PDB file of C-alpha atoms in Angstrom:
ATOM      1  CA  UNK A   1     162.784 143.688 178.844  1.00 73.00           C
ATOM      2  CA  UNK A   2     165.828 143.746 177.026  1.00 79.00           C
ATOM      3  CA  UNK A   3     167.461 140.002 176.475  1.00 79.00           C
ATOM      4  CA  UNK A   4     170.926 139.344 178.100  1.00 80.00           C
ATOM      5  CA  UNK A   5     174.110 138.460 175.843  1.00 75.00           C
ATOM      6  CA  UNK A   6     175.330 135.029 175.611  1.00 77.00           C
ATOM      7  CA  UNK A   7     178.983 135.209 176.776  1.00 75.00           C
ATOM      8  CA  UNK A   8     181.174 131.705 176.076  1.00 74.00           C
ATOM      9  CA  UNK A   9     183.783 133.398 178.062  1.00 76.00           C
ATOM     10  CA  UNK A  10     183.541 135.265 181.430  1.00 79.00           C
ATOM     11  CA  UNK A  11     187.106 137.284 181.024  1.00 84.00           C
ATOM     12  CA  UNK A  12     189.513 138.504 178.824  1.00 87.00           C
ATOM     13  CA  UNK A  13     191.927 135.287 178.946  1.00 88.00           C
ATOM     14  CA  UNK A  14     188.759 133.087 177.853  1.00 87.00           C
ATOM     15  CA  UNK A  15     187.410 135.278 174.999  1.00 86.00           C
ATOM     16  CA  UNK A  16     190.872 135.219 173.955  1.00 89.00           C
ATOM     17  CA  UNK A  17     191.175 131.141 173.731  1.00 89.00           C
ATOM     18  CA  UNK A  18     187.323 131.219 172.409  1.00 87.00           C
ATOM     19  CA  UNK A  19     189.006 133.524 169.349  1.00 88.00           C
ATOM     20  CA  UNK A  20     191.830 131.391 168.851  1.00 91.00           C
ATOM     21  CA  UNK A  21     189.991 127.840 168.734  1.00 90.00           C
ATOM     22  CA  UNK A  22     187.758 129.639 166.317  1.00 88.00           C
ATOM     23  CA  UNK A  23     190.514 130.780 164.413  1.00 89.00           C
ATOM     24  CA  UNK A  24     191.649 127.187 163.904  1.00 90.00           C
ATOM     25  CA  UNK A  25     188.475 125.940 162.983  1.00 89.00           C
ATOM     26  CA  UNK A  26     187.479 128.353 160.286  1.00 86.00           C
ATOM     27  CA  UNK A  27     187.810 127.263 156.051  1.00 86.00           C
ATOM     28  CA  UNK A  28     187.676 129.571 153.853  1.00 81.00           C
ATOM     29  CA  UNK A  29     186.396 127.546 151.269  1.00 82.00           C
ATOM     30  CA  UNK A  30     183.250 127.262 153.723  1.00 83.00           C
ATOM     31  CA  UNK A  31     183.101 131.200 153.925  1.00 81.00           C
ATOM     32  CA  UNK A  32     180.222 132.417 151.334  1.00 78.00           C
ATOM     33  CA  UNK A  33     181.025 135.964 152.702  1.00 77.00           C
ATOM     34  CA  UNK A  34     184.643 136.426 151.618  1.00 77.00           C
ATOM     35  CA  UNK A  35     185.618 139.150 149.772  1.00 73.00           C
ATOM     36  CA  UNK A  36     188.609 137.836 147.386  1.00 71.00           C
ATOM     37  CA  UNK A  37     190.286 140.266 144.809  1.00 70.00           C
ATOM     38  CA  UNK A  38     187.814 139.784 141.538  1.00 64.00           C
ATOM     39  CA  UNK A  39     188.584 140.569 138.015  1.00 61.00           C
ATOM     40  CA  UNK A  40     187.648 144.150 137.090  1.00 59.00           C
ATOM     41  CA  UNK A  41     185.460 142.630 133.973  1.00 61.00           C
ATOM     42  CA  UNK A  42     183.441 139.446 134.712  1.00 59.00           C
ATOM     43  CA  UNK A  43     181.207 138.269 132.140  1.00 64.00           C
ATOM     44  CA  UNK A  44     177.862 138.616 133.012  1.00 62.00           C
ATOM     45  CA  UNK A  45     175.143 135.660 133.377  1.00 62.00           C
ATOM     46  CA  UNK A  46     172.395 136.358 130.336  1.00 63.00           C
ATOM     47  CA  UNK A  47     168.871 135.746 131.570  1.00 64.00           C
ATOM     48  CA  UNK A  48     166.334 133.786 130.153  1.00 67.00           C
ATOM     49  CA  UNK A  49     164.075 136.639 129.285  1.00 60.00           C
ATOM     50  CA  UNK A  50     166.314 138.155 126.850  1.00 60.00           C
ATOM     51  CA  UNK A  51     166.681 135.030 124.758  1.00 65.00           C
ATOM     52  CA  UNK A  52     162.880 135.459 124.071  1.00 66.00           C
ATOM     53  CA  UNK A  53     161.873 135.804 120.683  1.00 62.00           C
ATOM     54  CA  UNK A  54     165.137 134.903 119.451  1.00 68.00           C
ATOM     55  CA  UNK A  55     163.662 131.849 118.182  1.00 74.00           C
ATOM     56  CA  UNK A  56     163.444 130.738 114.614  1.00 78.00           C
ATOM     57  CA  UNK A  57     159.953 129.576 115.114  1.00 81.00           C
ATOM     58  CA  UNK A  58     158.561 132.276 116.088  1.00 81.00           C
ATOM     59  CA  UNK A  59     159.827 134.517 113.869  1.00 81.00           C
ATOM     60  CA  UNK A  60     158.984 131.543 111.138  1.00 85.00           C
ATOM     61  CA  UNK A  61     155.216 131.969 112.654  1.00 87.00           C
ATOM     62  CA  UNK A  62     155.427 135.438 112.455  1.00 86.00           C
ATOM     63  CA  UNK A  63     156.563 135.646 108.502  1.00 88.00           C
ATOM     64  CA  UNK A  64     153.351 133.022 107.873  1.00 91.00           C
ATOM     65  CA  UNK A  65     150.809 135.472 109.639  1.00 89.00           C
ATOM     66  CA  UNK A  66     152.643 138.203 107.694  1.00 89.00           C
ATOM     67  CA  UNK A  67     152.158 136.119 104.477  1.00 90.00           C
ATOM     68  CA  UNK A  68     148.897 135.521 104.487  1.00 91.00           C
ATOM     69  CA  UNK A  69     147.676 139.196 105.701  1.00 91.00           C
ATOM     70  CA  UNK A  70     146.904 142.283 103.362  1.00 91.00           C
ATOM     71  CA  UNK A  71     146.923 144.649 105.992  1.00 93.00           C
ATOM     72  CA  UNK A  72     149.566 144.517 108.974  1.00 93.00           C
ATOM     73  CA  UNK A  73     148.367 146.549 112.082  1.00 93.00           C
ATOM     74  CA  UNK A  74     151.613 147.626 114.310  1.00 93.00           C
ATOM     75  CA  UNK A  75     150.794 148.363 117.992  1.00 94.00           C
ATOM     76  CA  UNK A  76     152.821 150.961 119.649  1.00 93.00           C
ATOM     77  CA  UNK A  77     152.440 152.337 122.993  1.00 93.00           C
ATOM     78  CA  UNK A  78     152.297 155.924 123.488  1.00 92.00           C
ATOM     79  CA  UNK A  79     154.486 156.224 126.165  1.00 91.00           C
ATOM     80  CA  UNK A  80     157.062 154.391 124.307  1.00 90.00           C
ATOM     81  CA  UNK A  81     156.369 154.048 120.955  1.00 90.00           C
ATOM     82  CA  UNK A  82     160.225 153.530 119.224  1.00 89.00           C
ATOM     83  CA  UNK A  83     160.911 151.289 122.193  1.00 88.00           C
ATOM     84  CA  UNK A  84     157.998 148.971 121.018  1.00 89.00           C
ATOM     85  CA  UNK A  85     158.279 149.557 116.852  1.00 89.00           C
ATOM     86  CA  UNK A  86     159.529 146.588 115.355  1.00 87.00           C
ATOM     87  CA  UNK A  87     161.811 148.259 112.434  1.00 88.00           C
ATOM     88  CA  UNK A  88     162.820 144.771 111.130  1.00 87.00           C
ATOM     89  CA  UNK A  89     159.309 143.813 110.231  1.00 88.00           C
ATOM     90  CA  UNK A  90     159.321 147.528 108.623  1.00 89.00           C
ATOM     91  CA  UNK A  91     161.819 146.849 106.386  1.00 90.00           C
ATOM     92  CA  UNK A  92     160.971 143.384 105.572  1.00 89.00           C
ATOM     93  CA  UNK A  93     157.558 144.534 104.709  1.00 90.00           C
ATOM     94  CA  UNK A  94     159.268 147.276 102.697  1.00 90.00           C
ATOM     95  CA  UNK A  95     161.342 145.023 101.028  1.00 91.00           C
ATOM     96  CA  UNK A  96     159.785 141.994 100.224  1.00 88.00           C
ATOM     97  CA  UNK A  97     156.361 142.836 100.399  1.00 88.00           C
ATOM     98  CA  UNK A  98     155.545 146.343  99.364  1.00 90.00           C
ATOM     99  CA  UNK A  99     151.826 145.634  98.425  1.00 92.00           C
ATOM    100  CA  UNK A 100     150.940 144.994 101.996  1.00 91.00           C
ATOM    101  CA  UNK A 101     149.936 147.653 104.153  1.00 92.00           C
ATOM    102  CA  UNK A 102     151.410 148.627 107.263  1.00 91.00           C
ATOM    103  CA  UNK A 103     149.125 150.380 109.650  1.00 93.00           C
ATOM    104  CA  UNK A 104     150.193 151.846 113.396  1.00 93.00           C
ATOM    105  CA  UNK A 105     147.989 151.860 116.170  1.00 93.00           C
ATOM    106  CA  UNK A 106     148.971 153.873 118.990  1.00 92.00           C
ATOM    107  CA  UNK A 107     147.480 152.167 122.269  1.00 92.00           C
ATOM    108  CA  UNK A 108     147.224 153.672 126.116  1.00 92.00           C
ATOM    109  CA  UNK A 109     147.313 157.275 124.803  1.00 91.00           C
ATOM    110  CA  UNK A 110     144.853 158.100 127.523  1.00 90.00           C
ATOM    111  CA  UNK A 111     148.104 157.895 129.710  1.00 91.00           C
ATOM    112  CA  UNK A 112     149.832 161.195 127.651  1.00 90.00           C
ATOM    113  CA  UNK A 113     149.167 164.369 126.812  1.00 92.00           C
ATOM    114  CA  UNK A 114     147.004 164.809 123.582  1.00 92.00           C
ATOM    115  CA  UNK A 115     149.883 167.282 122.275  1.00 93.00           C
ATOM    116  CA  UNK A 116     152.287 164.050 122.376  1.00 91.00           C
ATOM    117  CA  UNK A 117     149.977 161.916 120.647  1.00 91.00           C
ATOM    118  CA  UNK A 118     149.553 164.281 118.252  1.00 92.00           C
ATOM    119  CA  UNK A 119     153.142 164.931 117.465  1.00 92.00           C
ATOM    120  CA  UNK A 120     153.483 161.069 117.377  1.00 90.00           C
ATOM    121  CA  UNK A 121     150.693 160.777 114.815  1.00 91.00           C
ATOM    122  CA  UNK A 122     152.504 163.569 112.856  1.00 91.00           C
ATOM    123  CA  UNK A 123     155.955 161.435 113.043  1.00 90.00           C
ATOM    124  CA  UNK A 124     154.297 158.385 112.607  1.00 88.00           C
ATOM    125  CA  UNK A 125     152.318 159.844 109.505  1.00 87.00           C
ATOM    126  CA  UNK A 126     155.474 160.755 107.652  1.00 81.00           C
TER     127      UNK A 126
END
């Protein structure tokens, strides 16, 4: 059963006066759906999750663990492994520590073919 509209007005001259009184009661600093002309660049609002590991205690942490290790172990995943290499603890191993070793570990490779593992252990090898 289909419900039945709620009219305020029964004709045209009382929709009409129902629009107007509206009309005369609207703000639009009230109206959270009012398009206004916007800048065509607005800075964007960083999120939290991108400030992560931007701290200089972790890192600070991270240099102590690195300190006291002789063997580093790297842990890449296979479907992404340049997306989760960490080249500046590469070079800082390079640089300031050369006499520690850096190994990689390529985890989840159950999830790509064996011919893209291997071509990641050959690039990884080099």
């Amino acid at each position: 059963q289909r419900k039945k509209p709620h009219l305020t007005a029964g004709d045209m001259e009382g929709m009409i006066e129902v629009a107007q009184s509206q009309t005369e009661m609207y703000d639009m600093e009230k109206d959270k759906d009012l398009v206004t002309d916007e800048p065509d660049f607005r800075p964007e609002t960083r999120e939290c999750i991108f400030n992560k590991g931007q701290s200089k205690r972790i890192w600070n942490e991270l240099y102590k663990v690195v300190d006291s290790s002789d063997v580093v172990i790297q842990v890449l995943d296979a479907r992404d492994p340049q997306g989760t290499r960490s080249r500046h603890i590469e070079h800082y191993l390079c640089k300031e520590k050369p006499h520690k070793h850096l190994v990689f570990l390529l985890n989840k490779c159950d999830l790509v073919p064996t011919w893209v593992t291997k071509q990641w252990v050959t690039i990884l090898s080099a």
